[in-house]
């Protein structure tokens, strides 16, 4: 019987593609990445690449030493560099008879659920055609409000969107450590993570570790949480040794075939790393099928959309929203509203604990798409739905958010 094949998203950080000091493209490393991905394809896996590097390639082309601070100049560099980046990938993949496609995306492109599904369908179609999609944030047009912000997040959203099995975050450290290994030489490697919330790690990278990197380890942890919630096992490994992916995938196939528990996986990994039969890496285990987010709509509500404000609800309301036969969000359960948002926008739902509770701050519990604007909700909060019409002069819906437009992350 043939081995199981997977859908794998490989995220390449700027440090995989551009030399940190000279800012020259790392052509030898890119060739190794391309060879590795071609091998994975021959083994039957479906591969999506999420690649950074457009701005760095543009800076090199324009002989710039320093990244400009003006937004338009950065976007111009991205448009110069993106073409060169994809051109280089195409040249390399062509040598191995592999076809690629370019997908440039911003949050705006997936703001509508139909558009989100279109993006997913295009990616799936490309994979069915045996093509390797290369995804990047559309840095040429995106401004802060419509940005994913970093390609770690974009790669996790892409992985969730296409229900990938694995996400490889390739970076300039072998794995996640207990602390930043650049500043703390006694930081210890972490091999298997099954509950991200229980992790005790420091990521003192202020959002970027290397000179050319943008996200640092902080965004990788956020990405890992997002992807594992959708059932995607996320791996951090060294980008300068891309063929490590082949060893790790084969090791994962073995562990899966043996149906190992989390502890057994951890033991097997430590033993094999010690024997040097597999490289050092971190595995964040995807949630099991019954715990993970399976619904596209829910994943989109939680991770595809940017929240515009927040609605504070009480604990009783939260219980009603999360019980088995869950309700929609009614104005009566709303305690407060913050921020300015319009009807149909996505807002954060926060719960204010009861007075007896020791926690006093409201905590985010999920997202919803609202039927009313923030100024309308301010007027109707705390009232019964039957009173909406007399307060506003109209009642578009009895709910602030319909239950199909409310999503909570999985409880682990
Ligand atoms: N606990 C930690 N474990 C491992 N690395 C850490 C930790 N905390 C901070 N880091 C830093 O995170 C860096 C990796 O992130 P960085 O964003 O620089 O790379 P990248 O993902 O390759 O690039 P890009 O962000 O452009 O995609 C490492 O160089 C390291 O210094």
Short mmCIF file of C-alpha atoms in Angstrom, two decimals, residues 139-304:
data_model
loop_
_atom_site.label_atom_id
_atom_site.label_comp_id
_atom_site.label_asym_id
_atom_site.label_seq_id
_atom_site.Cartn_x
_atom_site.Cartn_y
_atom_site.Cartn_z
CA UNK A 139 2.17 44.47 -0.57
CA UNK A 140 1.83 46.73 -3.61
CA UNK A 141 -1.67 47.81 -2.69
CA UNK A 142 -2.31 46.91 0.90
CA UNK A 143 -2.31 49.47 3.68
CA UNK A 144 -2.29 48.71 7.39
CA UNK A 145 -6.09 48.30 7.68
CA UNK A 146 -6.32 45.60 5.03
CA UNK A 147 -3.06 43.80 5.74
CA UNK A 148 -2.63 40.33 7.17
CA UNK A 149 0.50 41.97 8.54
CA UNK A 150 2.92 39.11 8.23
CA UNK A 151 3.21 36.01 6.13
CA UNK A 152 3.12 33.72 9.17
CA UNK A 153 -0.54 34.71 9.64
CA UNK A 154 -1.22 34.61 5.90
CA UNK A 155 0.25 31.10 5.66
CA UNK A 156 -1.88 29.89 8.58
CA UNK A 157 -5.04 31.38 7.05
CA UNK A 158 -4.13 29.78 3.70
CA UNK A 159 -3.56 26.42 5.42
CA UNK A 160 -6.91 26.64 7.24
CA UNK A 161 -8.69 27.80 4.10
CA UNK A 162 -7.62 24.77 2.05
CA UNK A 163 -7.85 22.32 4.99
CA UNK A 164 -4.15 21.53 4.70
CA UNK A 165 -2.63 18.74 6.78
CA UNK A 166 0.69 20.46 7.52
CA UNK A 167 2.11 23.96 7.65
CA UNK A 168 5.89 24.37 7.62
CA UNK A 169 7.13 27.72 8.95
CA UNK A 170 10.69 27.83 7.59
CA UNK A 171 12.86 30.27 9.48
CA UNK A 172 16.39 31.04 10.62
CA UNK A 173 16.20 29.04 13.86
CA UNK A 174 15.84 25.23 14.04
CA UNK A 175 12.82 25.31 16.30
CA UNK A 176 10.92 27.11 19.01
CA UNK A 177 13.07 27.59 22.12
CA UNK A 178 12.11 28.51 25.67
CA UNK A 179 13.65 31.94 24.93
CA UNK A 180 15.18 33.80 21.98
CA UNK A 181 18.36 31.77 21.24
CA UNK A 182 20.03 34.88 19.77
CA UNK A 183 20.02 36.56 23.15
CA UNK A 184 19.86 33.59 25.53
CA UNK A 185 22.33 30.77 24.71
CA UNK A 186 20.86 28.52 27.41
CA UNK A 187 17.37 28.57 25.81
CA UNK A 188 16.05 24.99 25.46
CA UNK A 189 14.36 23.56 22.36
CA UNK A 190 10.66 22.63 22.50
CA UNK A 191 9.78 19.57 20.40
CA UNK A 192 6.07 18.85 20.63
CA UNK A 193 3.32 21.30 21.59
CA UNK A 194 -0.20 20.01 22.07
CA UNK A 195 -1.61 22.99 24.01
CA UNK A 196 -0.27 26.37 22.91
CA UNK A 197 -1.95 28.08 25.87
CA UNK A 198 0.23 26.08 28.27
CA UNK A 199 3.49 27.13 26.58
CA UNK A 200 5.95 29.06 28.69
CA UNK A 201 8.25 30.74 26.20
CA UNK A 202 9.78 34.18 25.83
CA UNK A 203 9.83 35.81 22.41
CA UNK A 204 11.73 39.01 23.05
CA UNK A 205 12.03 39.73 19.34
CA UNK A 206 9.85 42.86 19.28
CA UNK A 207 8.12 41.41 16.26
CA UNK A 208 11.28 40.54 14.28
CA UNK A 209 14.25 38.34 15.02
CA UNK A 210 16.59 38.65 12.08
CA UNK A 211 17.57 41.85 10.24
CA UNK A 212 15.40 40.97 7.25
CA UNK A 213 12.63 39.13 9.11
CA UNK A 214 9.34 40.83 9.89
CA UNK A 215 7.36 38.75 12.30
CA UNK A 216 9.77 37.09 14.75
CA UNK A 217 8.65 34.13 16.87
CA UNK A 218 5.58 35.95 18.24
CA UNK A 219 3.76 35.85 14.90
CA UNK A 220 4.78 32.20 14.43
CA UNK A 221 3.07 31.27 17.70
CA UNK A 222 -0.07 33.16 16.66
CA UNK A 223 0.04 31.43 13.27
CA UNK A 224 0.54 28.03 14.92
CA UNK A 225 -2.49 28.57 17.16
CA UNK A 226 -4.64 29.64 14.24
CA UNK A 227 -3.57 26.71 12.05
CA UNK A 228 -3.76 24.03 14.76
CA UNK A 229 -7.31 25.22 15.61
CA UNK A 230 -8.18 24.25 12.06
CA UNK A 231 -6.49 20.86 12.53
CA UNK A 232 -3.28 21.78 10.68
CA UNK A 233 -0.16 20.44 12.40
CA UNK A 234 2.39 23.26 12.27
CA UNK A 235 6.14 22.75 12.10
CA UNK A 236 8.93 25.24 12.72
CA UNK A 237 12.20 24.27 11.09
CA UNK A 238 15.40 25.65 9.60
CA UNK A 239 15.04 27.38 6.25
CA UNK A 240 18.71 26.97 5.33
CA UNK A 241 18.24 23.18 5.17
CA UNK A 242 15.00 22.87 3.18
CA UNK A 243 15.41 19.11 2.55
CA UNK A 244 14.70 18.67 6.28
CA UNK A 245 11.05 18.87 5.22
CA UNK A 246 11.42 15.48 3.47
CA UNK A 247 12.80 13.81 6.63
CA UNK A 248 10.14 15.41 8.82
CA UNK A 249 7.26 14.42 6.50
CA UNK A 250 8.52 10.84 6.37
CA UNK A 251 8.86 10.77 10.19
CA UNK A 252 5.32 12.11 10.53
CA UNK A 253 4.06 9.38 8.18
CA UNK A 254 5.75 6.77 10.43
CA UNK A 255 4.28 8.29 13.63
CA UNK A 256 0.82 8.40 12.05
CA UNK A 257 1.04 4.80 10.93
CA UNK A 258 1.99 3.81 14.50
CA UNK A 259 -0.96 5.80 16.00
CA UNK A 260 1.28 7.26 18.72
CA UNK A 261 0.02 9.29 21.67
CA UNK A 262 1.40 12.81 22.23
CA UNK A 263 3.91 11.54 24.83
CA UNK A 264 4.99 8.65 22.61
CA UNK A 265 5.49 11.11 19.72
CA UNK A 266 7.59 13.34 21.95
CA UNK A 267 9.73 10.34 23.07
CA UNK A 268 10.18 9.08 19.50
CA UNK A 269 11.11 12.57 18.29
CA UNK A 270 13.68 13.14 21.06
CA UNK A 271 15.22 9.71 20.44
CA UNK A 272 15.40 10.25 16.68
CA UNK A 273 16.76 13.78 17.03
CA UNK A 274 19.43 12.44 19.43
CA UNK A 275 20.32 9.72 16.88
CA UNK A 276 20.32 12.47 14.21
CA UNK A 277 17.90 10.48 12.05
CA UNK A 278 15.62 13.53 11.97
CA UNK A 279 16.51 17.20 12.30
CA UNK A 280 15.62 19.33 15.30
CA UNK A 281 12.22 20.98 14.80
CA UNK A 282 9.04 21.91 16.70
CA UNK A 283 5.70 20.26 16.03
CA UNK A 284 2.48 21.98 17.11
CA UNK A 285 -0.12 19.24 16.88
CA UNK A 286 -3.32 20.06 15.01
CA UNK A 287 -6.51 19.63 17.04
CA UNK A 288 -8.30 16.31 16.64
CA UNK A 289 -11.14 16.08 14.13
CA UNK A 290 -13.89 16.48 16.72
CA UNK A 291 -12.24 19.52 18.39
CA UNK A 292 -10.99 21.46 15.33
CA UNK A 293 -12.85 24.14 13.36
CA UNK A 294 -14.24 22.27 10.35
CA UNK A 295 -16.67 24.90 9.10
CA UNK A 296 -15.27 27.33 6.49
CA UNK A 297 -17.67 30.03 7.64
CA UNK A 298 -16.51 29.77 11.26
CA UNK A 299 -12.82 29.83 10.30
CA UNK A 300 -13.45 32.84 8.05
CA UNK A 301 -15.33 34.70 10.81
CA UNK A 302 -12.56 34.05 13.31
CA UNK A 303 -9.50 34.54 11.14
CA UNK A 304 -10.35 35.92 7.72
#
